[in-house]
Short mmCIF file of C-alpha atoms in Angstrom, two decimals:
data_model
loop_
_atom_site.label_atom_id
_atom_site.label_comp_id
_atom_site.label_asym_id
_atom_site.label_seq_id
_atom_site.Cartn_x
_atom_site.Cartn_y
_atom_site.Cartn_z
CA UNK A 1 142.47 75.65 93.06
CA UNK A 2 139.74 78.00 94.77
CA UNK A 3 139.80 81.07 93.26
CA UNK A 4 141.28 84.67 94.96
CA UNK A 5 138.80 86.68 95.99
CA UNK A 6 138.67 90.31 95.11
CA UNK A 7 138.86 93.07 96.93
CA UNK A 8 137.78 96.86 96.81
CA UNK A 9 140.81 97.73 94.64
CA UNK A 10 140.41 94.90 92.38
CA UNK A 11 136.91 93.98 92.00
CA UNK A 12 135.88 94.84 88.32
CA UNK A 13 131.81 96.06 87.12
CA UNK A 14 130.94 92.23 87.08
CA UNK A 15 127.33 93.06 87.27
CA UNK A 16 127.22 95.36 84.27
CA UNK A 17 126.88 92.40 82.51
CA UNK A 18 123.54 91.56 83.60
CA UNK A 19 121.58 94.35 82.18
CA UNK A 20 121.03 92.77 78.81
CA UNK A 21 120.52 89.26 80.61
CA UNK A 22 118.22 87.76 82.84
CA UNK A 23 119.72 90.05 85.64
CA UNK A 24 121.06 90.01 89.44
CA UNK A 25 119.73 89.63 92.89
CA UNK A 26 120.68 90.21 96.12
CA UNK A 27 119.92 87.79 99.18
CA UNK A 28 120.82 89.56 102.54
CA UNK A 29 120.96 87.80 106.03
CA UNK A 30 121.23 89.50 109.71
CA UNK A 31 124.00 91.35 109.32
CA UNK A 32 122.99 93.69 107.15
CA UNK A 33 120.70 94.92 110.12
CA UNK A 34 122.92 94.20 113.09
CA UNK A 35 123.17 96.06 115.65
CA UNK A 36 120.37 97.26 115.84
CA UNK A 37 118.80 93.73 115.78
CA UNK A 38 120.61 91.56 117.57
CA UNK A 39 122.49 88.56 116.36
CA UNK A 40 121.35 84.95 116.65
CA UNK A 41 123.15 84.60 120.15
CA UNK A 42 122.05 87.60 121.46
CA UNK A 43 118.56 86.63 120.69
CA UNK A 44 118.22 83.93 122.22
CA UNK A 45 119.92 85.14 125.23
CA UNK A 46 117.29 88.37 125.09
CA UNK A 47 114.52 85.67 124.73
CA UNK A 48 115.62 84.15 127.27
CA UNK A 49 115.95 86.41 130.10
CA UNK A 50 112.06 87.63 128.81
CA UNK A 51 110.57 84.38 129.24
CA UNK A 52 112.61 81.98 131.17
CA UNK A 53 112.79 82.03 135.23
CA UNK A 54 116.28 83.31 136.16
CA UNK A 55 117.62 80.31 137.19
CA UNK A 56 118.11 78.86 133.61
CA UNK A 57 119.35 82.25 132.40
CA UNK A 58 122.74 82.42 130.28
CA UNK A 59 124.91 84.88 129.32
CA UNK A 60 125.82 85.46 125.22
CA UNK A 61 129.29 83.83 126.29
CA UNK A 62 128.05 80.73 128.09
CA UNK A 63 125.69 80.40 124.52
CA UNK A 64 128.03 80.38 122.50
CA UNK A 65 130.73 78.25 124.62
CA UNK A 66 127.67 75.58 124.63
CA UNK A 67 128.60 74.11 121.21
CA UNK A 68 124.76 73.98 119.78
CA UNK A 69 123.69 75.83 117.01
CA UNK A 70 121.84 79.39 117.75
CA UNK A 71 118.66 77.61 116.20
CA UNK A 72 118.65 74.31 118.82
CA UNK A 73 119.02 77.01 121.64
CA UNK A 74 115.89 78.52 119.95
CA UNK A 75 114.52 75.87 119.83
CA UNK A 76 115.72 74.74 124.04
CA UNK A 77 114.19 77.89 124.37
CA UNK A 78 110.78 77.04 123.60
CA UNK A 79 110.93 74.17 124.52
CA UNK A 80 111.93 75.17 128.72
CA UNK A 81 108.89 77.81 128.33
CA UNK A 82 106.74 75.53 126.74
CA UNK A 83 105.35 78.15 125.17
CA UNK A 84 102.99 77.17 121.95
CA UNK A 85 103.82 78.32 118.96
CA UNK A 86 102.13 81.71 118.43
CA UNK A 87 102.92 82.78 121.84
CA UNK A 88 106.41 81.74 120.95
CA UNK A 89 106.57 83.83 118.06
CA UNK A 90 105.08 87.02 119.94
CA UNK A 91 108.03 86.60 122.72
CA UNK A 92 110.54 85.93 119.60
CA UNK A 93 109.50 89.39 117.98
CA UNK A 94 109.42 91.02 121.42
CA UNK A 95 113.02 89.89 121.52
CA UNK A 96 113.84 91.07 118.22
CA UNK A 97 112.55 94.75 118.74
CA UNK A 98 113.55 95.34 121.74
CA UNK A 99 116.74 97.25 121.23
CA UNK A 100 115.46 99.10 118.19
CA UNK A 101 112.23 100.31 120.40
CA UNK A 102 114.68 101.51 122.99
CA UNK A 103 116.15 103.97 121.06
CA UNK A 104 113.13 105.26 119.49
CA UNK A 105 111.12 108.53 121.12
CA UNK A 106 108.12 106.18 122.81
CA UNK A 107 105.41 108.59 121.29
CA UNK A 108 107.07 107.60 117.84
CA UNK A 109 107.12 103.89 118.10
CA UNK A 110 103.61 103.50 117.25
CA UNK A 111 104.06 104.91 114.07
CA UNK A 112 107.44 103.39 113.03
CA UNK A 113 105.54 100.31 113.84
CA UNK A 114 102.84 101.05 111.30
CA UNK A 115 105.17 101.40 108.49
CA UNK A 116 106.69 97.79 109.26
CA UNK A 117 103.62 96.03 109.73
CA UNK A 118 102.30 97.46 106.26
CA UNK A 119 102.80 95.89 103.39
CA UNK A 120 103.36 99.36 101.17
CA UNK A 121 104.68 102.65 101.30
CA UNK A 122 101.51 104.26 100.90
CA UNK A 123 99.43 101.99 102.71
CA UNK A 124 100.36 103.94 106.26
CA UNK A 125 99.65 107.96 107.35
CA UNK A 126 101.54 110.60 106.22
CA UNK A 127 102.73 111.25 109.44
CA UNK A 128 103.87 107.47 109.89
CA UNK A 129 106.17 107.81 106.74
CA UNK A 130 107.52 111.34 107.55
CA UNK A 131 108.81 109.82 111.19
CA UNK A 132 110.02 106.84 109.46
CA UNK A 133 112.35 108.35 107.21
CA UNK A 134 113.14 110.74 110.38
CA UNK A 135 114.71 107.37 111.90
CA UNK A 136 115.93 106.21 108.23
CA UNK A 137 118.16 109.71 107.80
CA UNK A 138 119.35 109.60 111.28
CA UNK A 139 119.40 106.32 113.13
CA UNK A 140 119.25 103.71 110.69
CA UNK A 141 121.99 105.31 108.21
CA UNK A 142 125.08 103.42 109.40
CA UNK A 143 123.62 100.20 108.70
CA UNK A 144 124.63 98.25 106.03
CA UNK A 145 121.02 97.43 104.85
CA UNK A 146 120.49 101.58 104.65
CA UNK A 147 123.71 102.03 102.49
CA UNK A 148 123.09 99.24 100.18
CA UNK A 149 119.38 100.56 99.81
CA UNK A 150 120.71 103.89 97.99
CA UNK A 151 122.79 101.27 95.60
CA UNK A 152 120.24 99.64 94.79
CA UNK A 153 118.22 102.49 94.23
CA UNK A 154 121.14 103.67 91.83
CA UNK A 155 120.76 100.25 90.39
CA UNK A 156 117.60 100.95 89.64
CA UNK A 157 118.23 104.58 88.14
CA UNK A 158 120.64 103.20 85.99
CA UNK A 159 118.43 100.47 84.23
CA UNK A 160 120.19 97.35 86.28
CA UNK A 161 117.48 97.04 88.97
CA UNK A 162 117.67 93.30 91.25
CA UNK A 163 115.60 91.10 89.59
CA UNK A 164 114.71 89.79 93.26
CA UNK A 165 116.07 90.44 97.02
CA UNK A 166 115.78 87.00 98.90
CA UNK A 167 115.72 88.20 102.66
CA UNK A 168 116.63 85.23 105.32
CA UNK A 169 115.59 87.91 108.09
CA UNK A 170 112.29 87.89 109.45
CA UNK A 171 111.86 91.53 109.96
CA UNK A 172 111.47 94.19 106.89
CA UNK A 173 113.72 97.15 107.61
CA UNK A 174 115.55 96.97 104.00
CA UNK A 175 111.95 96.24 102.56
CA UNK A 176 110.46 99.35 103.94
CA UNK A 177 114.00 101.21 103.24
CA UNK A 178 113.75 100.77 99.76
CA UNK A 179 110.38 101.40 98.99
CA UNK A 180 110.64 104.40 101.00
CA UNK A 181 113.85 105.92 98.73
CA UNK A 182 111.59 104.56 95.67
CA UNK A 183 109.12 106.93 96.59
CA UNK A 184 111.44 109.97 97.54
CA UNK A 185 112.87 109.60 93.97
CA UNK A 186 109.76 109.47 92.11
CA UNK A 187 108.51 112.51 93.67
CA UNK A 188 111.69 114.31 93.83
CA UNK A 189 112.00 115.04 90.03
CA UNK A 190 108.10 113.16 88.47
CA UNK A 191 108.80 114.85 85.10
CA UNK A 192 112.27 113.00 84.45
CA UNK A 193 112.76 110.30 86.61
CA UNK A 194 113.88 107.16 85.11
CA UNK A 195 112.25 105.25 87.49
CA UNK A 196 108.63 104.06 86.76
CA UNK A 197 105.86 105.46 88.52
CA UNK A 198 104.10 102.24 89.36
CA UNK A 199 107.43 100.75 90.28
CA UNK A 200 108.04 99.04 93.63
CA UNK A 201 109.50 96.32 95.65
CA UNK A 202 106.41 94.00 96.60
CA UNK A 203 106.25 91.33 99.78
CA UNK A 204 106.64 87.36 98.60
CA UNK A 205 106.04 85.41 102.01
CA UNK A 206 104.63 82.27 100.27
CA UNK A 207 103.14 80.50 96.76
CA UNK A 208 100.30 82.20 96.67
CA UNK A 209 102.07 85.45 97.34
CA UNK A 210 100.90 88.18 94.05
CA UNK A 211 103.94 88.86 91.55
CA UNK A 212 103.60 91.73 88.94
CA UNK A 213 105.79 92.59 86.36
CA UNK A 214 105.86 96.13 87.69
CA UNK A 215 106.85 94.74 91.17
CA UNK A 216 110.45 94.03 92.27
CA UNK A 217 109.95 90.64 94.56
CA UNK A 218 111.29 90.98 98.02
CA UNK A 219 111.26 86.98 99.06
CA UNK A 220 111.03 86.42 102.92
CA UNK A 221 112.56 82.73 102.84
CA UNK A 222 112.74 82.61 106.61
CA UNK A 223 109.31 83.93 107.31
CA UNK A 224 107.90 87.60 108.37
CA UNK A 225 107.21 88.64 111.90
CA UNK A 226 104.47 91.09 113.21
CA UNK A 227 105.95 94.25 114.94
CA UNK A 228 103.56 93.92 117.80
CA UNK A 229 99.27 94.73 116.75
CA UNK A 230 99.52 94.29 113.24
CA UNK A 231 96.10 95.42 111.61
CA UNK A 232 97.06 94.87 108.37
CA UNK A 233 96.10 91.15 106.45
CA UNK A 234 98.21 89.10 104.97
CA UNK A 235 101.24 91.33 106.34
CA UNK A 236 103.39 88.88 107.93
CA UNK A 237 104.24 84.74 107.93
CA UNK A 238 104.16 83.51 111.01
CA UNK A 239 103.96 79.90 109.54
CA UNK A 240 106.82 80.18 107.60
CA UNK A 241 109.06 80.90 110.27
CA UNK A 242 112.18 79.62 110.48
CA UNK A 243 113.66 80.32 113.58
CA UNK A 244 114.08 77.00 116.43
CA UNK A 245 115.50 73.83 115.25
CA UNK A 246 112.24 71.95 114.87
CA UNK A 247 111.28 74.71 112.09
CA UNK A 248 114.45 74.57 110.65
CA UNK A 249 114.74 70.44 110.37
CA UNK A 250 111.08 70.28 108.79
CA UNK A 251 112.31 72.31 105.61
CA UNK A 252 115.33 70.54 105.15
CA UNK A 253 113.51 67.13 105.19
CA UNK A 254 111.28 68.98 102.36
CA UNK A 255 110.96 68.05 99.34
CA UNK A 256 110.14 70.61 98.15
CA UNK A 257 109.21 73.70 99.89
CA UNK A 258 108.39 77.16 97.87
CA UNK A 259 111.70 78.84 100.37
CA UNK A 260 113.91 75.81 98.08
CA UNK A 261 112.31 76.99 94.34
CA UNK A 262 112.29 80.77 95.15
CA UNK A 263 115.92 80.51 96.00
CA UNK A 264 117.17 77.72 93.23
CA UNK A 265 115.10 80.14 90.93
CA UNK A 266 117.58 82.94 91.51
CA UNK A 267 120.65 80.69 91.94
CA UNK A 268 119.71 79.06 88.27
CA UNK A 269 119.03 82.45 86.32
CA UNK A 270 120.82 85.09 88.21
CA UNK A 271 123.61 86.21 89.79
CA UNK A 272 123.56 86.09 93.53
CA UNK A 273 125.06 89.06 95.33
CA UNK A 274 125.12 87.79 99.59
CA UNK A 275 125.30 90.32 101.99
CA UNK A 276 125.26 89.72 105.92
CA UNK A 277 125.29 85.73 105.44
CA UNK A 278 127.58 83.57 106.89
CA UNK A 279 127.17 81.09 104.11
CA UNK A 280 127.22 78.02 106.71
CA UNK A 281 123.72 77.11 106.51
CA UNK A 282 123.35 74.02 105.50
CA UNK A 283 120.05 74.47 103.35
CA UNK A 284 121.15 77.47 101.76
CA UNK A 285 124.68 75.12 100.93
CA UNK A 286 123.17 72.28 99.71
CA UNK A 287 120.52 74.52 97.31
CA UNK A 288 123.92 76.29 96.04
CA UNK A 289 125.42 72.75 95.48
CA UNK A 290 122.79 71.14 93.11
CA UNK A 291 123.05 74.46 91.41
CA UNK A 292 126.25 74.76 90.44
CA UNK A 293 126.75 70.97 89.99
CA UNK A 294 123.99 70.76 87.19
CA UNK A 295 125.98 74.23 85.88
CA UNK A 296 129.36 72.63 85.70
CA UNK A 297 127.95 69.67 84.10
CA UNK A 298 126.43 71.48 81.19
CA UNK A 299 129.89 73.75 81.07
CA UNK A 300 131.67 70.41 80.48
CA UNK A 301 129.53 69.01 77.57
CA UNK A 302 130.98 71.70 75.62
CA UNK A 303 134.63 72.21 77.09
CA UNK A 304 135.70 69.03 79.48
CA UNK A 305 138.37 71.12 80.75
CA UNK A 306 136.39 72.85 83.18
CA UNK A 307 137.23 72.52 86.88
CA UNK A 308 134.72 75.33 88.38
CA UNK A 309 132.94 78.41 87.22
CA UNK A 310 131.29 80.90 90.10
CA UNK A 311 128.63 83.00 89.03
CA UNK A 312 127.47 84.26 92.62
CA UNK A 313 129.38 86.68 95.17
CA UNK A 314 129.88 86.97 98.41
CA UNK A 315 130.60 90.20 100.07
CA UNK A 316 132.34 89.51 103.43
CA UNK A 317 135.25 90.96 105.89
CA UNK A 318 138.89 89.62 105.32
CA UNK A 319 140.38 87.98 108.40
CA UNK A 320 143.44 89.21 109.58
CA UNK A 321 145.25 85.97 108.86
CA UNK A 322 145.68 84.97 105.11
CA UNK A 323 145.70 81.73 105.15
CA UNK A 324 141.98 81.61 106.82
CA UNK A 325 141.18 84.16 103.86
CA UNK A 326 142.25 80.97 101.66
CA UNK A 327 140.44 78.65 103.94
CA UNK A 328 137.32 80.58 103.27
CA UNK A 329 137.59 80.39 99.43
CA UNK A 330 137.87 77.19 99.30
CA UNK A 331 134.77 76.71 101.94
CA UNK A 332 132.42 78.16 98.66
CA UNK A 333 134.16 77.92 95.93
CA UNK A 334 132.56 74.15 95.08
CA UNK A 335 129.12 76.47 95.22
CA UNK A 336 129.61 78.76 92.77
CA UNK A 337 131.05 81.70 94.98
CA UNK A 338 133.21 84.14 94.68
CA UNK A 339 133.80 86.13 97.65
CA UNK A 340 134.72 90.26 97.73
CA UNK A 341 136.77 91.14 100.20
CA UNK A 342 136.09 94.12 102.21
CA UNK A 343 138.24 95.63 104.86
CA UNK A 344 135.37 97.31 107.10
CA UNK A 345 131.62 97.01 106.71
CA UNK A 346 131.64 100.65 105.67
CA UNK A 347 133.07 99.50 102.33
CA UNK A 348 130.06 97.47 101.35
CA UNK A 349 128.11 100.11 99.46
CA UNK A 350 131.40 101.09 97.60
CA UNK A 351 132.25 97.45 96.40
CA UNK A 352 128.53 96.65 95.36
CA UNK A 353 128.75 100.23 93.43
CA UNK A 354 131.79 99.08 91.86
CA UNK A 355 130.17 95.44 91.33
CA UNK A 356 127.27 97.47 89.60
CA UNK A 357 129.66 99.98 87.44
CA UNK A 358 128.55 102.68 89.35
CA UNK A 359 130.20 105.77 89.16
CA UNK A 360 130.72 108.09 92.82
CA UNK A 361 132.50 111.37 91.33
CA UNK A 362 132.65 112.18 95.35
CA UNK A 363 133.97 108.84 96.66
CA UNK A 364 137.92 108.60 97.30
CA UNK A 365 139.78 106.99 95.27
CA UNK A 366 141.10 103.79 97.48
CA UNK A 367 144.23 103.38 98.46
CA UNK A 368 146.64 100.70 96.64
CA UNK A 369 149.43 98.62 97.76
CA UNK A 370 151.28 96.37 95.93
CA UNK A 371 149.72 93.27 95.36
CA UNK A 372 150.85 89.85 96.35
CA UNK A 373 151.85 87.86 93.51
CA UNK A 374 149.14 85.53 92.30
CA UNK A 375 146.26 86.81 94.28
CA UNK A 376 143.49 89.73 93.95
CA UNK A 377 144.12 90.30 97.86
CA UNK A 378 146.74 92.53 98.83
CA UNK A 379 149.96 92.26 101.01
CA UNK A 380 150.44 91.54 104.75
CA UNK A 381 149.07 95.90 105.41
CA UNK A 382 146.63 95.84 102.41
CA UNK A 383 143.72 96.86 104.83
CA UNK A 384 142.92 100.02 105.13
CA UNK A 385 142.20 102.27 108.42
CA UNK A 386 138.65 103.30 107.04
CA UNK A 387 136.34 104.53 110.27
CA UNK A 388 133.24 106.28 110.33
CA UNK A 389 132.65 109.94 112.74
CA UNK A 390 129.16 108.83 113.86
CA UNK A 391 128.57 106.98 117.19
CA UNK A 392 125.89 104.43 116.12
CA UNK A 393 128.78 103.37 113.02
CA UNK A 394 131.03 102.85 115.77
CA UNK A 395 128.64 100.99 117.83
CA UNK A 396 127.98 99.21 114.60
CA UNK A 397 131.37 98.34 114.07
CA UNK A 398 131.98 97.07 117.73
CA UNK A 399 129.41 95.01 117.71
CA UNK A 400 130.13 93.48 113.80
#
């Protein structure tokens, strides 16, 4: 049988473990980000309406009701423009940023822009970074990628830094997030801050990408798009997109690919924490699979007794009904995943702190009911009624 997932309540410091061991990483998807990026249907319909006559225009509900996948409507996309492929990945990022340059002051866009496109803290103006973390403090706190940076930061304060973030997003708002509370730390207290000076999280976007021992990689699996002019080199991947159906089709018929031995890398030697995944892509499954089979079968050469062991987690919402909780379970278990229940998206941060034996003397202690029998999920009202005060975590929760 699948095992129970845990929940907030229940889930014990499982990644405490890893400090003396090879370590942990974290591989985030789109919703860590949404919604101020949109989601894969909203995309395409923003794509669309940019680039397609308005005759062939359809709503995010037709999309959806079409039965493809969001990555063969990409890819219908492209194909009704015929568009070639770097002016097809211009329109894509035009897409993408649209709703985060709305709601930016237009005479600071240029310079939020310049810390995305740049592939260090440092490497952009003063000014740049100040207006950055301007946007980081007040717009971009409610997302899940912003509260999960300050765990990880704690992470790192605490000795049990990510060995590696695999990012299946092809824009860097969590990469510029991090390295932006990396260097608030170090210069907030230089004399006794446990983090290293020359530490940082650096850019992998392909083989040839440079890896340091004083880096932290930040693998873009999916690719890396350009935020409009991009002056710096070797900033982005536009090649290693993986965005319309035709992209996606030529990496599973890989071989080998260096997305496939970055993230069977991590899956072999560390524990996976997923964040903002839906865990149905069928790459990301199958990598999982040969995993955990060649895992099981080394288990069993020493006790044959061994059905399944699950040494990755997956941080996702409970559905209301508990038998598609169960459903779920058993959808990953055969992977090596474990999933964490969380009642609202503002629990993340608290159940990776937990994860990470973090202690918050100012958090609340969560609320317990009694527990079904059998199961690390609670009863029938086990969820709580968590909300959050500010408008852009309600518009974030709306549009989860």
């Amino acid at each position: 049988m699948p095992k129970h997932g845990f929940s907030l309540d229940t889930v014990p410091p499982i990644l405490i473990s890893t400090v003396d061991k090879l370590g942990w990483s974290l591989c985030i998807g789109a919703g860590t980000s949404t919604p101020l990026f949109p989601d894969w249907y909203s995309l395409v319909e923003t794509l669309s309406t940019n680039i397609l006559p308005p005759e062939l225009h359809l709503t995010h509900s037709d999309l959806t009701k079409t039965g493809f996948s969001a990555d063969a409507l990409l890819q219908a996309v492209k194909n009704l423009s015929e568009y070639k492929s770097d002016n097809f990945s211009t329109a894509i990022s035009s897409a993408l940023y649209q709703n985060f340059k709305s709601l930016v002051d237009p005479s600071e866009w240029r310079a939020i822009c310049d810390v995305l496109n740049s592939n260090y803290w440092e490497q952009t103006k003063l000014d740049a970074r100040r207006i950055f973390v301007k946007y980081r403090n007040t717009l971009l706190k409610d997302l899940t990628c912003t509260k999960i940076s300050y765990i990880v930061i704690k992470a790192i304060k605490a000795n049990n830094a990510p060995s590696s973030i695999l990012s299946f997003n092809a824009e860097p708002l969590m990469f510029h997030i991090l390295n932006s509370l990396l260097s608030q730390e170090k210069a907030g207290d230089s004399k006794h801050s446990k983090i290293p000076k020359d530490l940082r999280f650096s850019k992998v976007l392909g083989i040839t990408s440079d890896l340091s021992k004083s880096r932290i990689p930040y693998y873009f699996c999916h690719g890396l798009l350009p935020v409009e002019d991009c002056p710096h080199e070797y900033s982005f991947s536009v090649e290693n997109l993986v965005f319309s159906e035709e992209e996606y089709l030529r990496l599973a018929n890989e071989a080998f690919s260096w997305q496939s031995s970055s993230f069977l890398n991590a899956c072999q030697n560390h524990n996976i924490v997923f964040i903002g995944v839906s865990l149905t892509d069928p790459n990301m499954r199958r990598w999982l699979s040969w995993v955990n089979h060649l895992r099981l079968e080394d288990i069993k050469h020493h006790d044959a007794s061994v059905k399944d062991s699950t040494q990755h987690y997956w941080i996702t919402k409970i559905p209301k009904n508990d038998n598609k909780a169960r459903w779920m379970e058993a959808c990953v278990s055969h992977l090596g995943v474990r999933i964490i229940w969380i009642n609202d998206w503002n629990e993340v941060d608290k159940v990776l702190s937990k994860m990470l034996g973090i202690q918050d003397k100012k958090a609340a202690k969560p609320a317990t009911t009694k527990s079904r029998k059998g199961t690390a999920r609670k009863g029938k009202n086990w969820r709580s009624k968590n909300t959050s005060t500010s408008s852009f975590a309600e518009y974030h929760k709306k549009h989860r």
